Amino acid sequence: MSARTQPRRGSARRVLLPLGALLGVVAAAGVTVVALRATGGPECDGTLPLKIVVTPAVEEVVRGAADDYQAAQPVVDGKCVQVQVEARGAADVSKELPTAQINPPALWVPDSSMWAAETQRQAGDQGADAPRLDISDPLASSPLLIAGSTRAMTDLGWPIAPVSWAKVVDPKVSVTLSDPTTSTEGLATLAVIRAQLGNPDGTPKPELIGALLRVGREALPSVRDAFGKVVQGADDAPVFTASEQSVLAANRAAGSRRVVASYPEEGTVSFDYPVVRVSRPGEQPGTAKAAEDFERALRTDHTGRRFAEAGFRTADGKAPGGWSNEEHGVRGDDVALLGTPSPEQVSELLGTWGAVSLDTRLLAVLDVSGSMAEKMSDGSTRIEAAREAALTALGMLPDTSEIGLWAFSTDKKPPNDWIELVPIGPLGEPIGGAPRRVQLQKGAGGLPGLVGGGTSLNETALAAFRHVQRDYDPSKINSVTLITDGSNDDISSIDLPALISTLKAEVDPARPVPMIMVGLGEDADMDALRQIADATGGKAYQAMEPQDIRGVLLDGISQRRCRPNC
């Protein structure tokens, strides 16, 4: 039976809703749930709950549409429809929905189709019992902008010139990013940065990894934290990214223009607020009809005006009139848009972020044999190039990362062929009167003075692997990065077949220690390095030029999450 508004005659009884539904507000675990009243009038054989989960930014608009819908006293299949509107972040819903079996929503309005498509992809992998997601057209839109205090944005050229995305990845600019695994602002920003710094085949460029490491060190759980610093008057607060609507809403709440935003010259992505129908086996009869009817309520002209009043653009990007930078911090001009990432690209983006944001426990092992004094194409010695690349990567890691440093050549510290310059530990931890980060810089600075002797590759590789595995930390990514320019020339050491056999026997899938092996120049024994890396689930790279070394180190960092199964 279709929805109707007239009382139904016959033997059916009128349903009285419980007090909680009449009051309409339930707060639990920080999530607001609004149960809108199914007003009296029709006689029903019971209630038909219609759960709607929405991104918090559109909650008030959707609640207004629900009020309109509920006022008509909707009945479907003889049951009074009871609408419940729950506000939850799209990332949280996306994580739970593919496997949700208990009370999933009938409709979902996330702030981006990126989450909707990624959730649809994940649900498709869960089999017939998973909810089915059908993504409909957007309800509104709001472009992603670069935002900050007037002072911070003026320093970047605003409002004379638009602030470019290049500024977001510029190490000289104070920028904070909200976590892309928990916020759409962060995910959308990651997508734009990826478009600027990613390879066409989907692999990240070293510059992208470097930018994410740098920005990720100060990542915030939510963009609300970034807004808070600016609204409270911190002129030196970092710039950040936010939707146009959220900038407008923050300034309205503050009662004056506190936050200003720039529309990037390269283009941007837009939040698009699609309607997602979530159906599941065994859902209550009539749910599909009620969801269809309520979606129509979301698409009325009246609801469209509510979206405009709340600071949203139309689905095709048209802004309400009257916005100005001077008063609102935003403007209503047309905005150049970039393409929305595919579900596969979203998955790759989140994987890259997950890899660079994970804490690491790493032992860096550098060859200081005599050949490391040879010059490279830019005039620097091999050891100098390796040192500079290692220091660059070191500077991008957070203080919670645990790093240690070894140097090796034949008979460096008898009976061993390696010397521990700095023991593994947190970069921010004091050691010898200074933070470990400083001690590592000093240790790396002294590497050229250690050059001499032959290359004891095999014994050192085995010792480094065992050292990291022995004190394995399951809360971190444990690995070894070894840089060498030659081959094993220590005839008294373990040979390559025995080394590979030993490593394979000692590898523990529950305690993985992948070895990232970097060969410098054409004389590096890449066959041996590949065998060592393969035996431990790592990867071997060859760096022919000084600039290649930094690239391979950052690529190794970007793949930490999937090792040893990349």
mmCIF file of N, CA, C and O in Angstrom, residues 421-423 426-440 442:
data_model
loop_
_atom_site.group_PDB
_atom_site.id
_atom_site.type_symbol
_atom_site.label_atom_id
_atom_site.label_comp_id
_atom_site.label_asym_id
_atom_site.label_seq_id
_atom_site.Cartn_x
_atom_site.Cartn_y
_atom_site.Cartn_z
ATOM 1 N N LEU A 421 76.055 2.912 16.284
ATOM 2 C CA LEU A 421 76.294 4.333 16.542
ATOM 3 C C LEU A 421 75.233 4.914 17.466
ATOM 4 O O LEU A 421 75.545 5.728 18.338
ATOM 5 N N VAL A 422 73.962 4.505 17.256
ATOM 6 C CA VAL A 422 72.863 4.960 18.116
ATOM 7 C C VAL A 422 71.910 3.784 18.295
ATOM 8 O O VAL A 422 71.451 3.208 17.309
ATOM 9 N N PRO A 423 71.601 3.374 19.534
ATOM 10 C CA PRO A 423 70.672 2.259 19.741
ATOM 11 C C PRO A 423 69.252 2.642 19.349
ATOM 12 O O PRO A 423 68.879 3.814 19.352
ATOM 13 N N PRO A 426 62.889 5.751 20.744
ATOM 14 C CA PRO A 426 62.072 6.865 20.248
ATOM 15 C C PRO A 426 62.924 8.079 19.906
ATOM 16 O O PRO A 426 63.851 8.435 20.645
ATOM 17 N N LEU A 427 62.603 8.732 18.809
ATOM 18 C CA LEU A 427 63.361 9.903 18.371
ATOM 19 C C LEU A 427 63.328 11.023 19.402
ATOM 20 O O LEU A 427 64.280 11.791 19.527
ATOM 21 N N GLY A 428 62.234 11.123 20.145
ATOM 22 C CA GLY A 428 62.119 12.207 21.122
ATOM 23 C C GLY A 428 62.706 11.878 22.475
ATOM 24 O O GLY A 428 62.715 12.732 23.370
ATOM 25 N N GLU A 429 63.219 10.668 22.645
ATOM 26 C CA GLU A 429 63.723 10.244 23.951
ATOM 27 C C GLU A 429 65.136 10.785 24.184
ATOM 28 O O GLU A 429 66.005 10.688 23.322
ATOM 29 N N PRO A 430 65.388 11.340 25.384
ATOM 30 C CA PRO A 430 66.751 11.819 25.685
ATOM 31 C C PRO A 430 67.727 10.646 25.757
ATOM 32 O O PRO A 430 67.437 9.598 26.326
ATOM 33 N N ILE A 431 68.887 10.830 25.190
ATOM 34 C CA ILE A 431 69.942 9.808 25.229
ATOM 35 C C ILE A 431 71.279 10.543 25.187
ATOM 36 O O ILE A 431 71.538 11.344 24.280
ATOM 37 N N GLY A 432 72.101 10.327 26.172
ATOM 38 C CA GLY A 432 73.402 10.988 26.210
ATOM 39 C C GLY A 432 73.317 12.490 26.291
ATOM 40 O O GLY A 432 74.155 13.199 25.717
ATOM 41 N N GLY A 433 72.285 13.002 26.966
ATOM 42 C CA GLY A 433 72.150 14.444 27.149
ATOM 43 C C GLY A 433 71.448 15.180 26.027
ATOM 44 O O GLY A 433 71.359 16.415 26.060
ATOM 45 N N ALA A 434 70.950 14.466 25.025
ATOM 46 C CA ALA A 434 70.242 15.110 23.910
ATOM 47 C C ALA A 434 69.196 14.146 23.369
ATOM 48 O O ALA A 434 69.319 12.923 23.555
ATOM 49 N N PRO A 435 68.158 14.651 22.685
ATOM 50 C CA PRO A 435 67.172 13.747 22.088
ATOM 51 C C PRO A 435 67.840 12.795 21.093
ATOM 52 O O PRO A 435 68.844 13.144 20.453
ATOM 53 N N ARG A 436 67.283 11.595 20.983
ATOM 54 C CA ARG A 436 67.850 10.613 20.062
ATOM 55 C C ARG A 436 67.905 11.174 18.638
ATOM 56 O O ARG A 436 68.842 10.857 17.888
ATOM 57 N N ARG A 437 66.945 12.000 18.256
ATOM 58 C CA ARG A 437 66.964 12.586 16.905
ATOM 59 C C ARG A 437 68.272 13.346 16.684
ATOM 60 O O ARG A 437 68.897 13.252 15.619
ATOM 61 N N VAL A 438 68.707 14.107 17.684
ATOM 62 C CA VAL A 438 69.960 14.867 17.577
ATOM 63 C C VAL A 438 71.158 13.928 17.536
ATOM 64 O O VAL A 438 72.106 14.134 16.765
ATOM 65 N N GLN A 439 71.122 12.884 18.358
ATOM 66 C CA GLN A 439 72.225 11.932 18.364
ATOM 67 C C GLN A 439 72.343 11.205 17.032
ATOM 68 O O GLN A 439 73.458 10.911 16.563
ATOM 69 N N LEU A 440 71.198 10.905 16.408
ATOM 70 C CA LEU A 440 71.230 10.278 15.086
ATOM 71 C C LEU A 440 71.834 11.215 14.045
ATOM 72 O O LEU A 440 72.583 10.797 13.160
ATOM 73 N N LYS A 442 74.034 13.506 14.668
ATOM 74 C CA LYS A 442 75.477 13.519 14.922
ATOM 75 C C LYS A 442 76.130 12.241 14.394
ATOM 76 O O LYS A 442 77.211 12.283 13.791
#
